[in-house]
Short mmCIF file of C-alpha atoms and ligand atoms in Angstrom, two decimals:
data_model
loop_
_atom_site.label_atom_id
_atom_site.label_comp_id
_atom_site.label_asym_id
_atom_site.label_seq_id
_atom_site.Cartn_x
_atom_site.Cartn_y
_atom_site.Cartn_z
CA MET F 11 -73.96 -100.41 95.15
CA SER F 12 -74.75 -97.34 97.25
CA ARG F 13 -75.68 -97.36 100.91
CA ILE F 14 -79.11 -96.12 101.90
CA LEU F 15 -78.42 -96.37 105.64
CA GLU F 16 -75.12 -96.14 107.43
CA ILE F 17 -75.00 -96.60 111.20
CA LYS F 18 -71.70 -95.52 112.71
CA GLN F 19 -70.64 -96.14 116.32
CA LEU F 20 -74.22 -95.78 117.54
CA THR F 21 -74.63 -95.84 121.31
CA ALA F 22 -78.06 -95.50 122.91
CA GLY F 23 -79.43 -96.01 126.40
CA PHE F 24 -82.19 -95.42 128.92
CA ARG F 25 -82.53 -93.13 131.92
CA THR F 26 -83.01 -95.09 135.14
CA ASP F 27 -83.04 -94.19 138.85
CA ASN F 28 -79.41 -95.32 138.90
CA GLY F 29 -78.34 -93.19 135.95
CA ILE F 30 -78.10 -93.87 132.23
CA ILE F 31 -77.74 -97.48 131.14
CA LYS F 32 -76.35 -98.23 127.69
CA ALA F 33 -78.52 -100.69 125.76
CA ILE F 34 -76.46 -100.65 122.57
CA ASP F 35 -72.82 -99.69 122.38
CA ASP F 36 -70.72 -98.67 119.36
CA VAL F 37 -73.00 -100.34 116.81
CA THR F 38 -71.80 -100.02 113.22
CA PHE F 39 -73.33 -101.50 110.06
CA SER F 40 -74.90 -100.39 106.80
CA VAL F 41 -77.77 -101.29 104.47
CA GLU F 42 -77.22 -101.24 100.71
CA ARG F 43 -79.95 -99.98 98.39
CA GLY F 44 -82.36 -102.78 97.40
CA LYS F 45 -80.85 -105.28 99.85
CA THR F 46 -81.99 -106.97 103.06
CA VAL F 47 -79.90 -106.83 106.21
CA CYS F 48 -80.93 -109.02 109.17
CA ILE F 49 -79.97 -108.24 112.74
CA VAL F 50 -80.00 -111.51 114.69
CA GLY F 51 -79.45 -112.35 118.33
CA GLU F 52 -81.25 -113.54 121.44
CA SER F 53 -83.79 -111.42 123.32
CA GLY F 54 -81.92 -108.62 125.09
CA SER F 55 -79.16 -108.39 122.48
CA GLY F 56 -80.13 -104.84 121.48
CA LYS F 57 -81.77 -105.59 118.11
CA SER F 58 -85.00 -103.75 118.77
CA VAL F 59 -83.27 -100.86 120.55
CA THR F 60 -81.20 -100.43 117.38
CA SER F 61 -84.32 -100.25 115.19
CA LEU F 62 -86.11 -97.91 117.61
CA SER F 63 -83.02 -95.69 117.67
CA ILE F 64 -82.91 -95.41 113.87
CA LEU F 65 -86.43 -93.95 113.90
CA ARG F 66 -85.62 -92.03 117.12
CA LEU F 67 -88.63 -93.75 118.73
CA ILE F 68 -86.36 -94.65 121.64
CA GLU F 69 -86.82 -91.05 122.80
CA PHE F 70 -90.50 -91.83 123.53
CA GLU F 71 -89.45 -94.73 125.77
CA ASN F 72 -87.29 -92.75 128.20
CA GLY F 73 -84.27 -93.47 126.04
CA MET F 74 -81.72 -91.38 124.18
CA ILE F 75 -79.04 -91.52 121.55
CA LEU F 76 -75.75 -91.06 123.38
CA ASN F 77 -73.27 -91.12 120.52
CA GLY F 78 -72.79 -91.94 116.87
CA GLU F 79 -74.26 -91.18 113.47
CA MET F 80 -77.22 -92.60 111.54
CA ASN F 81 -76.89 -91.49 107.95
CA PHE F 82 -79.99 -92.10 105.87
CA GLU F 83 -79.67 -91.02 102.23
CA GLY F 84 -76.59 -89.09 103.33
CA GLU F 85 -78.34 -87.13 106.11
CA ASN F 86 -77.64 -87.73 109.78
CA LEU F 87 -80.93 -88.64 111.50
CA VAL F 88 -79.40 -87.81 114.90
CA GLN F 89 -79.40 -84.14 113.93
CA LYS F 90 -82.99 -84.03 112.66
CA SER F 91 -85.66 -82.07 114.54
CA ASN F 92 -88.80 -83.79 115.83
CA GLU F 93 -90.82 -82.28 112.98
CA GLU F 94 -88.36 -83.60 110.40
CA MET F 95 -88.37 -87.05 112.02
CA CYS F 96 -92.20 -87.12 111.93
CA LYS F 97 -92.01 -86.80 108.14
CA ILE F 98 -89.29 -89.45 107.81
CA ARG F 99 -91.09 -91.95 110.09
CA GLY F 100 -93.73 -93.72 108.07
CA GLY F 101 -92.53 -91.65 105.09
CA GLN F 102 -89.14 -92.58 103.68
CA ILE F 103 -88.63 -95.14 106.45
CA SER F 104 -91.54 -97.35 107.54
CA MET F 105 -91.72 -99.92 110.27
CA ILE F 106 -93.77 -103.04 110.86
CA PHE F 107 -94.02 -104.61 114.28
CA GLN F 108 -94.22 -108.08 115.77
CA GLU F 109 -97.85 -107.92 116.87
CA PRO F 110 -100.01 -105.92 114.45
CA MET F 111 -102.93 -105.90 116.93
CA THR F 112 -100.96 -103.52 119.13
CA ALA F 113 -99.90 -101.36 116.18
CA LEU F 114 -103.31 -101.14 114.47
CA ASN F 115 -105.99 -98.97 116.10
CA PRO F 116 -108.85 -101.28 117.19
CA VAL F 117 -111.58 -98.62 116.82
CA PHE F 118 -110.96 -97.67 113.18
CA THR F 119 -111.46 -99.76 110.06
CA ILE F 120 -108.46 -101.01 108.11
CA GLY F 121 -109.46 -98.72 105.21
CA LYS F 122 -109.55 -95.61 107.41
CA GLN F 123 -106.15 -96.40 108.94
CA ILE F 124 -104.44 -96.99 105.59
CA CYS F 125 -106.10 -93.88 104.12
CA GLU F 126 -104.88 -91.78 107.05
CA ALA F 127 -101.32 -92.98 106.47
CA ILE F 128 -101.62 -92.14 102.76
CA ARG F 129 -103.08 -88.68 103.36
CA TYR F 130 -100.51 -87.83 106.06
CA HIS F 131 -97.61 -88.36 103.68
CA LYS F 132 -99.16 -87.60 100.29
CA LYS F 133 -101.50 -84.85 99.23
CA SER F 134 -104.55 -86.78 98.06
CA SER F 135 -108.32 -86.60 98.34
CA LYS F 136 -110.29 -89.10 100.42
CA ALA F 137 -111.44 -90.89 97.26
CA GLU F 138 -107.88 -91.11 95.88
CA ALA F 139 -106.58 -92.37 99.22
CA MET F 140 -109.27 -95.06 99.38
CA LYS F 141 -108.44 -96.16 95.82
CA ARG F 142 -104.75 -96.39 96.76
CA ALA F 143 -105.61 -98.26 99.99
CA ARG F 144 -107.46 -100.86 97.92
CA GLU F 145 -104.46 -101.17 95.56
CA LEU F 146 -102.14 -101.63 98.53
CA LEU F 147 -104.32 -104.39 99.99
CA GLN F 148 -104.19 -106.12 96.62
CA LEU F 149 -100.43 -105.63 96.47
CA VAL F 150 -99.99 -107.41 99.81
CA GLY F 151 -102.17 -110.30 98.62
CA MET F 152 -105.23 -109.58 100.75
CA SER F 153 -108.31 -111.46 99.52
CA GLU F 154 -111.51 -109.46 98.94
CA PRO F 155 -109.93 -106.03 99.50
CA ASP F 156 -113.27 -104.17 99.27
CA ILE F 157 -114.57 -106.14 102.26
CA ARG F 158 -111.27 -105.83 104.22
CA LEU F 159 -111.26 -102.04 103.85
CA LYS F 160 -114.49 -101.89 105.88
CA GLN F 161 -113.40 -104.36 108.57
CA TYR F 162 -111.89 -103.67 112.00
CA PRO F 163 -108.58 -105.28 113.06
CA HIS F 164 -110.34 -107.78 115.38
CA GLU F 165 -112.29 -109.13 112.40
CA LEU F 166 -109.09 -110.24 110.62
CA SER F 167 -106.84 -113.25 111.23
CA GLY F 168 -103.25 -112.73 112.48
CA GLY F 169 -101.84 -113.15 108.95
CA MET F 170 -104.37 -110.69 107.47
CA ARG F 171 -103.59 -108.15 110.19
CA GLN F 172 -99.89 -108.38 109.37
CA ARG F 173 -100.69 -107.92 105.65
CA ALA F 174 -102.79 -104.85 106.56
CA MET F 175 -99.89 -103.54 108.65
CA ILE F 176 -97.51 -104.03 105.70
CA ALA F 177 -99.99 -102.25 103.39
CA MET F 178 -100.04 -99.33 105.83
CA ALA F 179 -96.25 -99.27 105.98
CA LEU F 180 -96.12 -99.11 102.16
CA ALA F 181 -98.59 -96.22 101.99
CA SER F 182 -95.81 -93.65 101.68
CA ASP F 183 -93.64 -95.65 99.20
CA PRO F 184 -90.80 -96.01 101.75
CA LYS F 185 -87.22 -96.49 100.64
CA LEU F 186 -86.40 -98.49 103.75
CA LEU F 187 -88.71 -100.88 105.59
CA ILE F 188 -87.77 -101.87 109.14
CA ALA F 189 -89.46 -105.13 110.11
CA ASP F 190 -89.12 -105.95 113.82
CA GLU F 191 -89.85 -109.66 114.33
CA PRO F 192 -92.70 -109.45 111.77
CA THR F 193 -93.55 -113.14 111.88
CA THR F 194 -92.95 -114.13 115.50
CA ALA F 195 -96.64 -114.01 116.42
CA LEU F 196 -97.71 -116.07 113.38
CA ASP F 197 -97.91 -119.81 112.78
CA VAL F 198 -95.31 -121.43 110.50
CA THR F 199 -97.39 -121.46 107.28
CA ILE F 200 -98.43 -117.82 107.58
CA GLN F 201 -94.86 -116.91 108.61
CA SER F 202 -93.59 -118.36 105.34
CA GLN F 203 -96.24 -116.47 103.33
CA ILE F 204 -95.38 -113.15 104.99
CA LEU F 205 -91.63 -113.65 104.42
CA THR F 206 -92.25 -114.48 100.75
CA LEU F 207 -94.46 -111.38 100.50
CA LEU F 208 -91.71 -109.17 101.96
CA GLN F 209 -89.17 -110.60 99.48
CA ASP F 210 -91.56 -110.00 96.55
CA LEU F 211 -92.32 -106.44 97.66
CA LYS F 212 -88.62 -105.68 98.04
CA GLU F 213 -88.02 -106.72 94.42
CA LYS F 214 -91.15 -105.03 93.03
CA LEU F 215 -90.71 -101.73 94.87
CA ASN F 216 -86.88 -101.70 94.98
CA MET F 217 -86.97 -101.18 98.75
CA SER F 218 -84.27 -101.96 101.26
CA ILE F 219 -85.25 -104.01 104.30
CA LEU F 220 -83.78 -104.06 107.80
CA LEU F 221 -85.15 -107.21 109.39
CA ILE F 222 -84.88 -107.80 113.12
CA THR F 223 -85.21 -111.43 114.15
CA HIS F 224 -84.18 -113.87 116.85
CA ASP F 225 -84.76 -116.68 114.33
CA ILE F 226 -81.53 -117.42 112.52
CA GLY F 227 -83.46 -119.61 110.04
CA VAL F 228 -85.46 -116.53 108.98
CA ALA F 229 -82.20 -114.60 108.55
CA ALA F 230 -80.82 -117.36 106.31
CA GLU F 231 -83.91 -117.26 104.13
CA MET F 232 -84.27 -113.49 103.84
CA SER F 233 -80.99 -111.66 104.12
CA ASP F 234 -78.16 -110.49 101.91
CA ARG F 235 -76.08 -109.51 104.93
CA VAL F 236 -76.30 -110.55 108.58
CA VAL F 237 -75.41 -108.55 111.69
CA VAL F 238 -75.04 -110.72 114.80
CA MET F 239 -75.69 -108.78 118.02
CA TYR F 240 -75.08 -109.77 121.62
CA ALA F 241 -75.54 -107.73 124.81
CA GLY F 242 -75.75 -104.47 122.86
CA LYS F 243 -72.69 -105.09 120.69
CA VAL F 244 -72.14 -106.26 117.12
CA LEU F 245 -70.05 -109.44 117.34
CA GLU F 246 -69.96 -110.48 113.71
CA GLU F 247 -71.11 -109.05 110.40
CA GLY F 248 -70.87 -110.47 106.91
CA SER F 249 -72.68 -111.76 103.83
CA VAL F 250 -75.32 -114.40 104.43
CA TYR F 251 -73.06 -116.97 102.70
CA ASP F 252 -70.06 -116.16 104.92
CA ILE F 253 -72.05 -116.21 108.12
CA PHE F 254 -73.87 -119.47 107.41
CA ASP F 255 -71.10 -121.35 105.57
CA LYS F 256 -68.22 -120.36 107.78
CA PRO F 257 -69.24 -118.64 111.00
CA LEU F 258 -66.20 -117.27 112.83
CA HIS F 259 -67.51 -115.98 116.14
CA PRO F 260 -68.22 -118.58 118.88
CA TYR F 261 -71.63 -116.94 119.48
CA THR F 262 -72.62 -117.25 115.80
CA ILE F 263 -71.33 -120.83 115.79
CA GLY F 264 -73.51 -121.56 118.85
CA LEU F 265 -76.60 -119.96 117.27
CA LEU F 266 -76.17 -122.03 114.11
CA ARG F 267 -75.67 -125.25 116.07
CA SER F 268 -78.97 -124.67 117.85
CA ILE F 269 -81.03 -124.73 114.61
CA PRO F 270 -83.12 -127.94 114.51
CA THR F 271 -82.37 -130.18 111.49
CA THR F 272 -84.45 -132.89 109.87
CA ASP F 273 -81.51 -135.29 109.41
CA GLY F 274 -79.40 -137.03 112.05
CA ASP F 275 -80.61 -138.44 115.37
CA ARG F 276 -84.03 -136.91 116.05
CA THR F 277 -83.98 -138.06 119.66
CA ALA F 278 -80.68 -136.26 120.39
CA LYS F 279 -80.85 -133.16 122.56
CA LEU F 280 -80.56 -129.93 120.53
CA PRO F 281 -77.29 -128.14 121.38
CA SER F 282 -77.71 -124.79 123.12
CA ILE F 283 -75.41 -122.00 124.29
CA LYS F 284 -74.98 -122.43 128.03
CA GLY F 285 -75.97 -119.57 130.34
CA GLY F 286 -77.95 -116.46 129.47
CA ILE F 287 -77.50 -112.96 128.13
CA PRO F 288 -76.02 -110.62 130.78
CA ASN F 289 -77.99 -107.92 132.56
CA LEU F 290 -77.42 -104.41 131.15
CA THR F 291 -76.57 -103.20 134.66
CA ASP F 292 -73.98 -105.91 135.24
CA MET F 293 -71.97 -106.42 132.04
CA PRO F 294 -69.00 -108.80 132.25
CA THR F 295 -65.56 -107.26 131.87
CA GLY F 296 -63.61 -107.90 128.67
CA CYS F 297 -65.51 -109.78 126.00
CA ARG F 298 -69.21 -109.66 126.92
CA PHE F 299 -69.63 -113.23 125.69
CA HIS F 300 -66.79 -114.68 127.80
CA PRO F 301 -68.93 -116.24 130.61
CA ARG F 302 -70.64 -118.40 127.94
CA CYS F 303 -67.67 -119.02 125.65
CA GLU F 304 -65.86 -122.36 125.70
CA TYR F 305 -62.79 -120.71 124.16
CA ALA F 306 -62.44 -117.85 126.69
CA THR F 307 -58.91 -117.03 127.87
CA SER F 308 -57.72 -114.68 130.59
CA LYS F 309 -57.23 -111.97 127.95
CA CYS F 310 -60.90 -112.37 126.93
CA LYS F 311 -61.96 -111.81 130.53
CA GLN F 312 -60.03 -108.57 130.84
CA VAL F 313 -59.89 -106.83 127.46
CA GLU F 314 -62.84 -106.21 125.17
CA PRO F 315 -62.12 -107.29 121.56
CA PRO F 316 -62.74 -104.56 118.95
CA LEU F 317 -64.95 -105.17 115.92
CA GLU F 318 -62.30 -105.60 113.25
CA ARG F 319 -62.21 -106.49 109.59
CA ALA F 320 -61.53 -110.19 109.11
CA ASN F 321 -61.46 -109.49 105.37
CA GLU F 322 -62.80 -106.89 102.97
CA ASN F 323 -66.37 -108.03 103.40
CA ARG F 324 -66.51 -109.20 106.98
CA ARG F 325 -66.02 -107.91 110.55
CA ILE F 326 -65.68 -109.78 113.81
CA ALA F 327 -65.10 -109.03 117.51
CA CYS F 328 -63.12 -111.95 118.94
CA TRP F 329 -59.48 -112.22 120.00
CA HIS F 330 -59.11 -115.81 118.84
CA TYR F 331 -61.40 -116.22 115.84
CA GLU F 332 -58.72 -117.58 113.49
CA ALA F 333 -57.67 -120.35 115.89
CA ILE F 334 -61.34 -121.12 116.66
CA ALA F 335 -62.23 -121.30 112.95
CA ASN F 336 -59.35 -123.76 112.37
CA LYS F 337 -60.38 -125.88 115.34
CA GLU F 338 -64.04 -125.93 114.29
CA ALA F 339 -63.00 -126.92 110.73
CA VAL F 340 -61.09 -129.89 112.17
CA LEU F 341 -64.05 -130.87 114.41
CA THR F 342 -66.54 -130.75 111.53
CA GLY F 343 -64.17 -132.24 108.96
CA GLY F 344 -64.10 -128.92 107.04
CA ARG F 345 -67.88 -128.96 106.36
FE1 LIG N 424 -64.77 -116.23 123.25
FE2 LIG N 424 -62.63 -114.76 123.81
FE3 LIG N 424 -63.62 -114.68 121.38
FE4 LIG N 424 -64.95 -113.56 123.39
S1 LIG N 424 -62.96 -112.93 122.59
S2 LIG N 424 -65.80 -114.84 121.83
S3 LIG N 424 -64.50 -114.99 125.06
S4 LIG N 424 -62.72 -116.46 122.40
#
């Protein structure tokens, strides 16, 4: 299986009055062709900065790539000119956002916006673009596409707007779709429909998907591989089965414990990870997770653990993951 995207030691940050602040640091992961990779973590973990960096959109937000490589189809995006990136954005790599109302233009009809995206990336007449826009609306399961083409974003429901946004993102037949919290603004039923739609489209169009989510349940449903981020660092990375069946990092273990279940005592308080994510300007020394980690030792407080291979298919940044995994197995009776 070949890799469509390979992120190597990516570090990116923002200019502030007090100098440059790193928002992501030494991030490494890859996306295989036709597969879905989910980046999970709490707000402030660096998930969205990672996705904005891949498209070099961070540069429009007072940010910059400080180090690393982003190889897409074998070419390093860091070295691309603005003109080249304009063609790649919305071309070979498309992105859908959390709130389509802010991404769609309120003063143009859905049809005009999808047609513009088609005509920007493909040489086609207005009539051909409109025909393709209708096909795309059908592809994303929009009812009455002829009517939707003539409607403005405010005339559509949240779910329809997200479908229109996905249709627009597909206008250029992208090889990689980046979906940044695509269902957060939707209710549970519509969320499930949109996730199913993304899975179907991935299969039909042989796309790869990089899904950014704070919802570990969404990651379990959607992903082939999972990248767990915290305070700008990758803490654990592995197949969806490894991560959910046998999490090794205390942060991943904490995230999984905080998923609500339908069995057990429904009146019991849901476990949570104590404390909060650190401020970018005041990172803890050593392991960034140590102030919240019940297993922290003095070594953890002083020396940052590297992201190392736990086995051929898995990487983890924790000094004590083997001992923790054994202890957790005893506590849970090996489940
Ligand atoms: Fe916890 Fe130490 Fe592992 Fe960090 S390195 S997660 S503080 S045990």
